[in-house]
GROMACS .gro file of C-alpha atoms in nm:
model
  488
    1UNK     CA    1   1.197  -7.568   3.485
    2UNK     CA    2   1.326  -7.283   3.274
    3UNK     CA    3   1.087  -7.153   3.010
    4UNK     CA    4   1.150  -7.219   2.645
    5UNK     CA    5   1.178  -6.892   2.447
    6UNK     CA    6   1.097  -6.838   2.084
    7UNK     CA    7   1.124  -6.522   1.871
    8UNK     CA    8   0.904  -6.436   1.578
    9UNK     CA    9   0.861  -6.120   1.366
   10UNK     CA   10   0.514  -5.977   1.391
   11UNK     CA   11   0.275  -6.013   1.097
   12UNK     CA   12   0.422  -6.357   1.008
   13UNK     CA   13   0.182  -6.550   0.785
   14UNK     CA   14  -0.053  -6.811   0.932
   15UNK     CA   15   0.084  -7.168   0.915
   16UNK     CA   16   0.445  -7.062   0.956
   17UNK     CA   17   0.651  -7.334   1.133
   18UNK     CA   18   0.789  -7.176   1.447
   19UNK     CA   19   0.965  -7.482   1.598
   20UNK     CA   20   0.926  -7.850   1.690
   21UNK     CA   21   0.809  -7.821   2.048
   22UNK     CA   22   0.839  -8.195   2.126
   23UNK     CA   23   1.201  -8.197   2.022
   24UNK     CA   24   1.277  -7.880   2.218
   25UNK     CA   25   1.116  -8.037   2.530
   26UNK     CA   26   1.302  -8.367   2.485
   27UNK     CA   27   0.984  -8.569   2.422
   28UNK     CA   28   0.944  -8.862   2.188
   29UNK     CA   29   0.744  -8.836   1.868
   30UNK     CA   30   0.384  -8.927   1.949
   31UNK     CA   31   0.423  -8.867   2.322
   32UNK     CA   32   0.234  -8.539   2.299
   33UNK     CA   33  -0.066  -8.725   2.160
   34UNK     CA   34  -0.059  -9.009   2.414
   35UNK     CA   35  -0.030  -8.768   2.706
   36UNK     CA   36  -0.314  -8.542   2.592
   37UNK     CA   37  -0.098  -8.236   2.524
   38UNK     CA   38  -0.280  -7.907   2.504
   39UNK     CA   39  -0.176  -7.541   2.508
   40UNK     CA   40  -0.308  -7.266   2.730
   41UNK     CA   41  -0.273  -6.901   2.625
   42UNK     CA   42  -0.320  -6.600   2.845
   43UNK     CA   43  -0.656  -6.450   2.763
   44UNK     CA   44  -0.771  -6.784   2.614
   45UNK     CA   45  -0.698  -6.657   2.263
   46UNK     CA   46  -0.531  -6.914   2.044
   47UNK     CA   47  -0.216  -6.764   1.896
   48UNK     CA   48  -0.025  -7.080   1.799
   49UNK     CA   49  -0.128  -7.426   1.684
   50UNK     CA   50   0.039  -7.749   1.807
   51UNK     CA   51   0.048  -8.060   1.589
   52UNK     CA   52   0.048  -8.331   1.859
   53UNK     CA   53   0.144  -8.600   1.607
   54UNK     CA   54   0.460  -8.430   1.482
   55UNK     CA   55   0.526  -8.185   1.767
   56UNK     CA   56   0.539  -7.890   1.525
   57UNK     CA   57   0.440  -7.550   1.662
   58UNK     CA   58   0.271  -7.339   1.392
   59UNK     CA   59   0.149  -6.978   1.370
   60UNK     CA   60  -0.228  -6.988   1.397
   61UNK     CA   61  -0.296  -6.633   1.272
   62UNK     CA   62  -0.101  -6.317   1.201
   63UNK     CA   63   0.025  -6.161   1.522
   64UNK     CA   64   0.023  -5.781   1.554
   65UNK     CA   65   0.277  -5.666   1.811
   66UNK     CA   66   0.113  -5.325   1.854
   67UNK     CA   67  -0.225  -5.488   1.930
   68UNK     CA   68  -0.102  -5.768   2.157
   69UNK     CA   69   0.147  -5.566   2.361
   70UNK     CA   70   0.003  -5.212   2.335
   71UNK     CA   71   0.336  -5.032   2.344
   72UNK     CA   72   0.513  -5.272   2.582
   73UNK     CA   73   0.871  -5.340   2.479
   74UNK     CA   74   0.988  -5.611   2.457
   75UNK     CA   75   0.664  -5.781   2.350
   76UNK     CA   76   0.666  -6.128   2.512
   77UNK     CA   77   0.365  -6.360   2.497
   78UNK     CA   78   0.344  -6.630   2.765
   79UNK     CA   79   0.171  -6.968   2.718
   80UNK     CA   80   0.180  -7.312   2.879
   81UNK     CA   81   0.199  -7.668   2.750
   82UNK     CA   82  -0.008  -7.905   2.968
   83UNK     CA   83   0.063  -8.285   2.971
   84UNK     CA   84  -0.113  -8.570   3.157
   85UNK     CA   85   0.001  -8.911   3.280
   86UNK     CA   86   0.196  -8.778   3.460
   87UNK     CA   87   0.089  -8.415   3.484
   88UNK     CA   88   0.352  -8.174   3.361
   89UNK     CA   89   0.343  -7.802   3.283
   90UNK     CA   90   0.597  -7.638   3.055
   91UNK     CA   91   0.632  -7.257   3.042
   92UNK     CA   92   0.688  -7.120   2.694
   93UNK     CA   93   0.753  -6.757   2.586
   94UNK     CA   94   0.717  -6.603   2.242
   95UNK     CA   95   0.883  -6.268   2.175
   96UNK     CA   96   0.730  -6.073   1.887
   97UNK     CA   97   0.986  -5.855   1.717
   98UNK     CA   98   0.881  -5.529   1.552
   99UNK     CA   99   0.861  -5.474   1.181
  100UNK     CA  100   0.809  -5.134   1.019
  101UNK     CA  101   0.438  -5.163   0.950
  102UNK     CA  102   0.320  -4.824   1.082
  103UNK     CA  103   0.376  -4.481   0.934
  104UNK     CA  104   0.422  -4.185   1.168
  105UNK     CA  105   0.093  -4.009   1.242
  106UNK     CA  106  -0.013  -3.662   1.354
  107UNK     CA  107  -0.329  -3.613   1.558
  108UNK     CA  108  -0.448  -3.353   1.304
  109UNK     CA  109  -0.378  -3.334   0.933
  110UNK     CA  110  -0.342  -2.954   0.931
  111UNK     CA  111  -0.265  -2.678   1.178
  112UNK     CA  112  -0.321  -2.301   1.174
  113UNK     CA  113  -0.071  -2.076   1.349
  114UNK     CA  114  -0.098  -1.696   1.378
  115UNK     CA  115   0.226  -1.506   1.440
  116UNK     CA  116   0.272  -1.125   1.459
  117UNK     CA  117   0.511  -0.985   1.202
  118UNK     CA  118   0.726  -0.810   1.464
  119UNK     CA  119   0.818  -1.136   1.639
  120UNK     CA  120   1.190  -1.160   1.706
  121UNK     CA  121   1.404  -1.437   1.552
  122UNK     CA  122   1.430  -1.728   1.794
  123UNK     CA  123   1.069  -1.710   1.916
  124UNK     CA  124   0.938  -2.060   1.995
  125UNK     CA  125   0.591  -2.190   1.907
  126UNK     CA  126   0.501  -2.541   2.037
  127UNK     CA  127   0.341  -2.780   1.791
  128UNK     CA  128   0.168  -3.115   1.823
  129UNK     CA  129   0.380  -3.429   1.823
  130UNK     CA  130   0.378  -3.712   1.574
  131UNK     CA  131   0.332  -4.074   1.684
  132UNK     CA  132   0.465  -4.402   1.547
  133UNK     CA  133   0.346  -4.729   1.703
  134UNK     CA  134   0.660  -4.907   1.592
  135UNK     CA  135   0.975  -4.916   1.806
  136UNK     CA  136   1.347  -4.880   1.764
  137UNK     CA  137   1.464  -4.766   1.424
  138UNK     CA  138   1.112  -4.824   1.295
  139UNK     CA  139   0.981  -4.532   1.493
  140UNK     CA  140   1.021  -4.164   1.411
  141UNK     CA  141   1.376  -4.075   1.326
  142UNK     CA  142   1.362  -3.775   1.094
  143UNK     CA  143   1.168  -3.447   1.068
  144UNK     CA  144   1.196  -3.236   0.754
  145UNK     CA  145   1.047  -2.892   0.692
  146UNK     CA  146   0.963  -2.788   0.337
  147UNK     CA  147   1.001  -2.533   0.202
  148UNK     CA  148   1.250  -2.363   0.428
  149UNK     CA  149   1.081  -2.050   0.549
  150UNK     CA  150   1.161  -1.810   0.834
  151UNK     CA  151   1.123  -2.099   1.082
  152UNK     CA  152   1.320  -2.409   1.169
  153UNK     CA  153   1.239  -2.741   1.339
  154UNK     CA  154   1.464  -2.987   1.523
  155UNK     CA  155   1.331  -3.300   1.698
  156UNK     CA  156   1.467  -3.539   1.959
  157UNK     CA  157   1.398  -3.899   2.065
  158UNK     CA  158   1.528  -4.090   2.363
  159UNK     CA  159   1.663  -4.438   2.408
  160UNK     CA  160   1.735  -4.653   2.106
  161UNK     CA  161   1.569  -4.411   1.874
  162UNK     CA  162   1.856  -4.161   1.918
  163UNK     CA  163   1.852  -3.799   1.811
  164UNK     CA  164   1.624  -3.685   1.534
  165UNK     CA  165   1.783  -3.547   1.219
  166UNK     CA  166   1.666  -3.227   1.045
  167UNK     CA  167   1.713  -3.113   0.689
  168UNK     CA  168   1.633  -2.768   0.547
  169UNK     CA  169   1.540  -2.674   0.193
  170UNK     CA  170   1.529  -2.344   0.005
  171UNK     CA  171   1.556  -2.016   0.199
  172UNK     CA  172   1.256  -1.928   0.414
  173UNK     CA  173   1.252  -1.824   0.780
  174UNK     CA  174   1.142  -2.129   0.984
  175UNK     CA  175   1.314  -2.408   1.178
  176UNK     CA  176   1.198  -2.706   1.384
  177UNK     CA  177   1.361  -2.747   1.724
  178UNK     CA  178   1.379  -3.050   1.959
  179UNK     CA  179   1.197  -3.067   2.289
  180UNK     CA  180   1.117  -3.407   2.447
  181UNK     CA  181   1.014  -3.747   2.311
  182UNK     CA  182   0.894  -3.656   1.965
  183UNK     CA  183   0.757  -3.320   2.073
  184UNK     CA  184   0.880  -3.036   1.855
  185UNK     CA  185   0.856  -2.659   1.831
  186UNK     CA  186   0.855  -2.414   1.544
  187UNK     CA  187   1.120  -2.144   1.579
  188UNK     CA  188   1.144  -1.818   1.384
  189UNK     CA  189   1.478  -1.803   1.211
  190UNK     CA  190   1.454  -1.459   1.045
  191UNK     CA  191   1.246  -1.141   1.042
  192UNK     CA  192   0.890  -1.153   0.911
  193UNK     CA  193   0.723  -0.885   0.700
  194UNK     CA  194   0.348  -0.919   0.649
  195UNK     CA  195   0.353  -0.662   0.369
  196UNK     CA  196   0.595  -0.881   0.172
  197UNK     CA  197   0.428  -1.211   0.259
  198UNK     CA  198   0.130  -1.264   0.486
  199UNK     CA  199   0.102  -1.642   0.479
  200UNK     CA  200   0.331  -1.944   0.471
  201UNK     CA  201   0.224  -2.298   0.393
  202UNK     CA  202   0.474  -2.532   0.557
  203UNK     CA  203   0.490  -2.906   0.508
  204UNK     CA  204   0.664  -3.107   0.782
  205UNK     CA  205   0.766  -3.455   0.668
  206UNK     CA  206   0.824  -3.714   0.943
  207UNK     CA  207   0.996  -4.041   0.855
  208UNK     CA  208   1.123  -4.345   1.041
  209UNK     CA  209   1.440  -4.544   0.972
  210UNK     CA  210   1.272  -4.876   0.915
  211UNK     CA  211   1.279  -5.093   0.605
  212UNK     CA  212   1.093  -4.995   0.400
  213UNK     CA  213   1.116  -4.636   0.518
  214UNK     CA  214   0.771  -4.493   0.599
  215UNK     CA  215   0.678  -4.127   0.627
  216UNK     CA  216   0.384  -3.890   0.669
  217UNK     CA  217   0.327  -3.520   0.611
  218UNK     CA  218   0.182  -3.248   0.834
  219UNK     CA  219   0.065  -2.917   0.689
  220UNK     CA  220   0.102  -2.598   0.892
  221UNK     CA  221  -0.047  -2.269   0.774
  222UNK     CA  222   0.131  -1.972   0.931
  223UNK     CA  223  -0.062  -1.647   0.906
  224UNK     CA  224   0.149  -1.338   0.973
  225UNK     CA  225  -0.063  -1.080   1.158
  226UNK     CA  226  -0.014  -0.709   1.102
  227UNK     CA  227   0.152  -0.454   1.329
  228UNK     CA  228   0.155  -0.083   1.260
  229UNK     CA  229   0.504  -0.054   1.111
  230UNK     CA  230   0.425   0.147   0.796
  231UNK     CA  231   0.337   0.516   0.785
  232UNK     CA  232   0.090   0.640   0.522
  233UNK     CA  233   0.258   0.739   0.196
  234UNK     CA  234   0.118   1.011  -0.028
  235UNK     CA  235   0.090   0.936  -0.399
  236UNK     CA  236   0.291   1.256  -0.460
  237UNK     CA  237   0.529   1.455  -0.243
  238UNK     CA  238   0.362   1.774  -0.364
  239UNK     CA  239   0.037   1.862  -0.538
  240UNK     CA  240  -0.044   2.160  -0.761
  241UNK     CA  241  -0.410   2.258  -0.782
  242UNK     CA  242  -0.552   2.509  -1.030
  243UNK     CA  243  -0.856   2.702  -0.909
  244UNK     CA  244  -1.041   2.963  -1.119
  245UNK     CA  245  -1.105   3.284  -0.934
  246UNK     CA  246  -1.459   3.382  -0.838
  247UNK     CA  247  -1.532   3.017  -0.768
  248UNK     CA  248  -1.846   2.920  -0.586
  249UNK     CA  249  -1.801   2.849  -0.212
  250UNK     CA  250  -1.775   2.475  -0.142
  251UNK     CA  251  -1.612   2.400  -0.478
  252UNK     CA  252  -1.414   2.074  -0.487
  253UNK     CA  253  -1.070   2.190  -0.602
  254UNK     CA  254  -0.874   1.864  -0.583
  255UNK     CA  255  -0.789   1.551  -0.386
  256UNK     CA  256  -0.480   1.431  -0.202
  257UNK     CA  257  -0.433   1.057  -0.166
  258UNK     CA  258  -0.222   0.837   0.059
  259UNK     CA  259  -0.196   0.461   0.105
  260UNK     CA  260  -0.080   0.247   0.395
  261UNK     CA  261   0.079  -0.097   0.342
  262UNK     CA  262  -0.057  -0.221   0.674
  263UNK     CA  263  -0.403  -0.373   0.712
  264UNK     CA  264  -0.719  -0.319   0.916
  265UNK     CA  265  -0.725  -0.015   1.141
  266UNK     CA  266  -0.351   0.023   1.088
  267UNK     CA  267  -0.429   0.113   0.726
  268UNK     CA  268  -0.724   0.344   0.788
  269UNK     CA  269  -0.613   0.699   0.705
  270UNK     CA  270  -0.734   1.036   0.835
  271UNK     CA  271  -0.645   1.354   0.644
  272UNK     CA  272  -0.601   1.699   0.798
  273UNK     CA  273  -0.479   2.050   0.719
  274UNK     CA  274  -0.157   2.122   0.905
  275UNK     CA  275  -0.091   2.462   1.061
  276UNK     CA  276   0.180   2.674   0.898
  277UNK     CA  277   0.533   2.608   1.019
  278UNK     CA  278   0.829   2.836   1.053
  279UNK     CA  279   0.992   2.869   0.715
  280UNK     CA  280   0.673   2.808   0.516
  281UNK     CA  281   0.600   3.040   0.226
  282UNK     CA  282   0.283   3.177   0.388
  283UNK     CA  283   0.332   3.153   0.768
  284UNK     CA  284   0.043   3.396   0.833
  285UNK     CA  285  -0.199   3.234   0.590
  286UNK     CA  286  -0.550   3.205   0.733
  287UNK     CA  287  -0.587   2.859   0.586
  288UNK     CA  288  -0.894   2.760   0.785
  289UNK     CA  289  -1.093   3.041   0.623
  290UNK     CA  290  -0.990   2.940   0.272
  291UNK     CA  291  -1.005   2.562   0.253
  292UNK     CA  292  -1.133   2.249   0.422
  293UNK     CA  293  -1.039   1.884   0.376
  294UNK     CA  294  -1.255   1.573   0.405
  295UNK     CA  295  -1.095   1.363   0.677
  296UNK     CA  296  -1.167   1.027   0.511
  297UNK     CA  297  -1.137   1.097   0.138
  298UNK     CA  298  -0.872   1.372   0.123
  299UNK     CA  299  -1.095   1.593  -0.094
  300UNK     CA  300  -1.016   1.965  -0.071
  301UNK     CA  301  -1.289   2.230  -0.086
  302UNK     CA  302  -1.272   2.609  -0.122
  303UNK     CA  303  -1.471   2.773   0.156
  304UNK     CA  304  -1.510   3.105  -0.022
  305UNK     CA  305  -1.455   3.268  -0.357
  306UNK     CA  306  -1.090   3.335  -0.439
  307UNK     CA  307  -0.979   3.660  -0.599
  308UNK     CA  308  -0.682   3.637  -0.833
  309UNK     CA  309  -0.602   4.005  -0.794
  310UNK     CA  310  -0.587   3.966  -0.413
  311UNK     CA  311  -0.429   3.619  -0.379
  312UNK     CA  312  -0.266   3.461  -0.680
  313UNK     CA  313  -0.107   3.155  -0.514
  314UNK     CA  314  -0.051   3.000  -0.173
  315UNK     CA  315   0.098   2.686  -0.020
  316UNK     CA  316   0.007   2.468   0.275
  317UNK     CA  317   0.072   2.119   0.411
  318UNK     CA  318  -0.166   1.829   0.454
  319UNK     CA  319  -0.117   1.536   0.690
  320UNK     CA  320  -0.220   1.170   0.663
  321UNK     CA  321  -0.228   0.968   0.987
  322UNK     CA  322  -0.327   0.604   1.032
  323UNK     CA  323  -0.532   0.470   1.321
  324UNK     CA  324  -0.273   0.230   1.456
  325UNK     CA  325  -0.123   0.243   1.803
  326UNK     CA  326   0.094   0.438   1.807
  327UNK     CA  327  -0.035   0.628   1.504
  328UNK     CA  328   0.206   0.696   1.218
  329UNK     CA  329   0.177   0.994   0.982
  330UNK     CA  330   0.329   1.171   0.683
  331UNK     CA  331   0.298   1.510   0.511
  332UNK     CA  332   0.265   1.650   0.160
  333UNK     CA  333   0.289   2.002   0.019
  334UNK     CA  334  -0.006   2.151  -0.170
  335UNK     CA  335   0.029   2.452  -0.400
  336UNK     CA  336  -0.288   2.634  -0.506
  337UNK     CA  337  -0.267   2.853  -0.814
  338UNK     CA  338  -0.562   3.089  -0.862
  339UNK     CA  339  -0.645   3.125  -1.230
  340UNK     CA  340  -0.738   3.466  -1.358
  341UNK     CA  341  -1.089   3.519  -1.486
  342UNK     CA  342  -1.181   3.806  -1.716
  343UNK     CA  343  -1.360   4.003  -1.448
  344UNK     CA  344  -1.201   4.345  -1.508
  345UNK     CA  345  -1.284   4.572  -1.800
  346UNK     CA  346  -1.008   4.791  -1.944
  347UNK     CA  347  -0.957   5.122  -1.764
  348UNK     CA  348  -0.862   5.427  -1.971
  349UNK     CA  349  -0.585   5.632  -1.813
  350UNK     CA  350  -0.549   5.888  -2.093
  351UNK     CA  351  -0.727   6.093  -2.193
  352UNK     CA  352  -0.862   6.129  -1.839
  353UNK     CA  353  -1.232   6.115  -1.772
  354UNK     CA  354  -1.357   6.463  -1.685
  355UNK     CA  355  -1.716   6.539  -1.775
  356UNK     CA  356  -1.696   6.909  -1.682
  357UNK     CA  357  -1.380   6.999  -1.877
  358UNK     CA  358  -1.314   6.739  -2.143
  359UNK     CA  359  -0.963   6.723  -2.280
  360UNK     CA  360  -0.918   6.869  -2.627
  361UNK     CA  361  -0.638   6.765  -2.859
  362UNK     CA  362  -0.495   7.036  -3.097
  363UNK     CA  363  -0.423   6.937  -3.455
  364UNK     CA  364  -0.226   7.169  -3.692
  365UNK     CA  365  -0.396   7.209  -4.028
  366UNK     CA  366  -0.058   7.159  -4.193
  367UNK     CA  367  -0.015   6.811  -4.039
  368UNK     CA  368   0.107   6.544  -4.276
  369UNK     CA  369  -0.068   6.207  -4.314
  370UNK     CA  370   0.035   5.982  -4.022
  371UNK     CA  371   0.071   6.276  -3.786
  372UNK     CA  372   0.051   6.152  -3.424
  373UNK     CA  373  -0.234   6.337  -3.264
  374UNK     CA  374  -0.242   6.158  -2.928
  375UNK     CA  375  -0.232   5.813  -2.771
  376UNK     CA  376  -0.506   5.639  -2.580
  377UNK     CA  377  -0.353   5.469  -2.274
  378UNK     CA  378  -0.547   5.197  -2.090
  379UNK     CA  379  -0.476   4.919  -1.841
  380UNK     CA  380  -0.653   4.598  -1.737
  381UNK     CA  381  -0.654   4.457  -1.384
  382UNK     CA  382  -0.653   4.099  -1.516
  383UNK     CA  383  -0.348   3.910  -1.641
  384UNK     CA  384  -0.235   3.711  -1.939
  385UNK     CA  385  -0.452   3.720  -2.246
  386UNK     CA  386  -0.730   3.868  -2.034
  387UNK     CA  387  -0.517   4.184  -2.016
  388UNK     CA  388  -0.423   4.200  -2.384
  389UNK     CA  389  -0.583   4.521  -2.514
  390UNK     CA  390  -0.683   4.625  -2.864
  391UNK     CA  391  -0.800   4.968  -2.981
  392UNK     CA  392  -1.064   5.051  -3.241
  393UNK     CA  393  -1.213   5.372  -3.379
  394UNK     CA  394  -1.588   5.328  -3.341
  395UNK     CA  395  -1.715   5.669  -3.450
  396UNK     CA  396  -1.569   5.983  -3.605
  397UNK     CA  397  -1.736   6.310  -3.703
  398UNK     CA  398  -1.524   6.303  -4.020
  399UNK     CA  399  -1.483   5.943  -4.136
  400UNK     CA  400  -1.151   5.874  -4.304
  401UNK     CA  401  -0.964   6.162  -4.145
  402UNK     CA  402  -0.830   5.973  -3.843
  403UNK     CA  403  -0.711   5.618  -3.769
  404UNK     CA  404  -0.635   5.433  -3.446
  405UNK     CA  405  -0.359   5.176  -3.431
  406UNK     CA  406  -0.505   4.854  -3.292
  407UNK     CA  407  -0.216   4.745  -3.066
  408UNK     CA  408  -0.087   5.069  -2.912
  409UNK     CA  409  -0.381   5.312  -2.920
  410UNK     CA  410  -0.201   5.580  -3.123
  411UNK     CA  411  -0.439   5.823  -3.297
  412UNK     CA  412  -0.296   5.951  -3.623
  413UNK     CA  413  -0.414   6.147  -3.927
  414UNK     CA  414  -0.504   5.936  -4.226
  415UNK     CA  415  -0.480   6.212  -4.491
  416UNK     CA  416  -0.398   6.577  -4.550
  417UNK     CA  417  -0.630   6.832  -4.402
  418UNK     CA  418  -0.824   7.067  -4.630
  419UNK     CA  419  -1.007   7.396  -4.591
  420UNK     CA  420  -1.332   7.207  -4.614
  421UNK     CA  421  -1.261   7.006  -4.294
  422UNK     CA  422  -1.457   7.126  -3.993
  423UNK     CA  423  -1.253   7.294  -3.719
  424UNK     CA  424  -1.384   7.057  -3.447
  425UNK     CA  425  -1.400   6.680  -3.448
  426UNK     CA  426  -1.521   6.413  -3.212
  427UNK     CA  427  -1.375   6.058  -3.199
  428UNK     CA  428  -1.510   5.756  -3.005
  429UNK     CA  429  -1.238   5.496  -2.936
  430UNK     CA  430  -1.318   5.144  -2.809
  431UNK     CA  431  -1.066   4.960  -2.586
  432UNK     CA  432  -1.130   4.584  -2.562
  433UNK     CA  433  -0.946   4.302  -2.383
  434UNK     CA  434  -0.886   3.949  -2.513
  435UNK     CA  435  -1.078   3.762  -2.244
  436UNK     CA  436  -1.370   3.528  -2.287
  437UNK     CA  437  -1.613   3.693  -2.307
  438UNK     CA  438  -1.425   4.013  -2.393
  439UNK     CA  439  -1.481   4.325  -2.183
  440UNK     CA  440  -1.442   4.680  -2.313
  441UNK     CA  441  -1.438   5.051  -2.233
  442UNK     CA  442  -1.470   5.358  -2.453
  443UNK     CA  443  -1.332   5.709  -2.450
  444UNK     CA  444  -1.428   6.024  -2.642
  445UNK     CA  445  -1.158   6.242  -2.796
  446UNK     CA  446  -1.218   6.609  -2.888
  447UNK     CA  447  -0.996   6.749  -3.165
  448UNK     CA  448  -0.951   7.117  -3.251
  449UNK     CA  449  -0.789   7.219  -3.579
  450UNK     CA  450  -0.552   7.518  -3.543
  451UNK     CA  451  -0.340   7.722  -3.783
  452UNK     CA  452   0.037   7.766  -3.742
  453UNK     CA  453   0.062   7.520  -3.448
  454UNK     CA  454   0.309   7.239  -3.473
  455UNK     CA  455   0.384   7.137  -3.111
  456UNK     CA  456   0.156   6.935  -2.893
  457UNK     CA  457  -0.051   7.129  -2.653
  458UNK     CA  458  -0.066   6.997  -2.298
  459UNK     CA  459  -0.299   7.183  -2.062
  460UNK     CA  460  -0.152   7.272  -1.726
  461UNK     CA  461  -0.361   7.270  -1.412
  462UNK     CA  462  -0.430   7.615  -1.267
  463UNK     CA  463  -0.310   7.525  -0.920
  464UNK     CA  464  -0.122   7.242  -0.758
  465UNK     CA  465  -0.329   7.015  -0.544
  466UNK     CA  466  -0.229   6.900  -0.199
  467UNK     CA  467   0.009   6.606  -0.222
  468UNK     CA  468  -0.151   6.269  -0.158
  469UNK     CA  469  -0.009   5.918  -0.149
  470UNK     CA  470   0.003   5.786  -0.504
  471UNK     CA  471  -0.229   5.497  -0.576
  472UNK     CA  472  -0.203   5.245  -0.857
  473UNK     CA  473  -0.416   5.456  -1.090
  474UNK     CA  474  -0.194   5.762  -1.032
  475UNK     CA  475   0.116   5.561  -1.115
  476UNK     CA  476  -0.044   5.436  -1.436
  477UNK     CA  477  -0.146   5.794  -1.528
  478UNK     CA  478   0.204   5.934  -1.472
  479UNK     CA  479   0.352   5.664  -1.689
  480UNK     CA  480   0.091   5.729  -1.955
  481UNK     CA  481   0.152   6.106  -1.959
  482UNK     CA  482   0.525   6.053  -1.980
  483UNK     CA  483   0.473   5.818  -2.271
  484UNK     CA  484   0.250   6.066  -2.453
  485UNK     CA  485   0.492   6.355  -2.392
  486UNK     CA  486   0.782   6.157  -2.530
  487UNK     CA  487   0.601   6.112  -2.858
  488UNK     CA  488   0.588   6.485  -2.944
   0.00000   0.00000   0.00000
């Protein structure tokens, strides 16, 4: 005969009245007892209890569909009712319907994913699937990614479950994408930049559509790995270094510094001196003989002593290259200014030094106080305050007769001459610069007092010498003589 079918939601409490089996079989009350009715279950596990006196069929214990049917759908339990006198066998089926008693589950609570920062939008990364032991609307129906990063996720079910639904929050570059039967993939939705953000913590929420609605969360850590997409950047586009002249060889004169936003070997920087280029200020500069640079630290060292009077300033370029593949690099301009040191004493141009025939200045006895006798002219090879010169009368054979102006070296009479003044005088003039420490030179002036002479006397050389190329000292001397001549 045709089997009698019953339906019961899983997890129904023990003692629940399922049906009156005697009535459903068309038997009289008490007939089950008189005919020795008993029930036989597959696997010999008692699932239901029969009251032979009343014919009521009761739930013996809670029935778990996922345990009894192990994923089989529909879940139908078969059992038999056995009667004696006469022998009869009735087939009975019990269908357990699903309730939403299982949350979706992931095999692992967390997942680590490493993605290079130069990955193109749309790149797919497979992820592990979630499982839900329930069926129908009680199984997985919805995947949600939070927060929305540069990825997205879309999921897909088959059969009664239908298509999964995705929702996106915030504005970050990830998306979930459907594959097959609750399998999903993570898809890049926008460009990644490790230097802006090197890690994303994504929470994927999976929920079913049962009542009550159950959900679970899956954490994914996305680590963005570095690629060499940033060139080193100098802290300054140009550097100005001040170096005192006469420095000791090997002197550390300054440091250039660059940083790289990448990481690892992509951020390791090597510094170098670049050869002069066309258009540079000093294209013929022998840079390798002047300076060296430490490849790792960017420290610059002077290889030899610099001379301000020979080389006052020079420029060159330094390079910073990373160790990525391919390597990226940048340049910076370095200006070196050599600072003057007081290493030159004043040099007296006039009166000229001539031990054999010293120059003698003629002074009229009728000269008024303040009469300009001569002018000491001197130069200094240094610059700035190191070349500022002052003049001082150190010694005089007749104190109080002559004075020397401190700033221009003019030698003048301080009073009227008298008959008692000696006809010859000797003056020692000191010329001193303003350096630290100050350097000086001295010159001796010979003065001869004459009667009836009022014009300056300038000795003329007996014969003209062969012409020779003028040097710096000759130029200074000509200027000095012209200056002295203009005063008289």
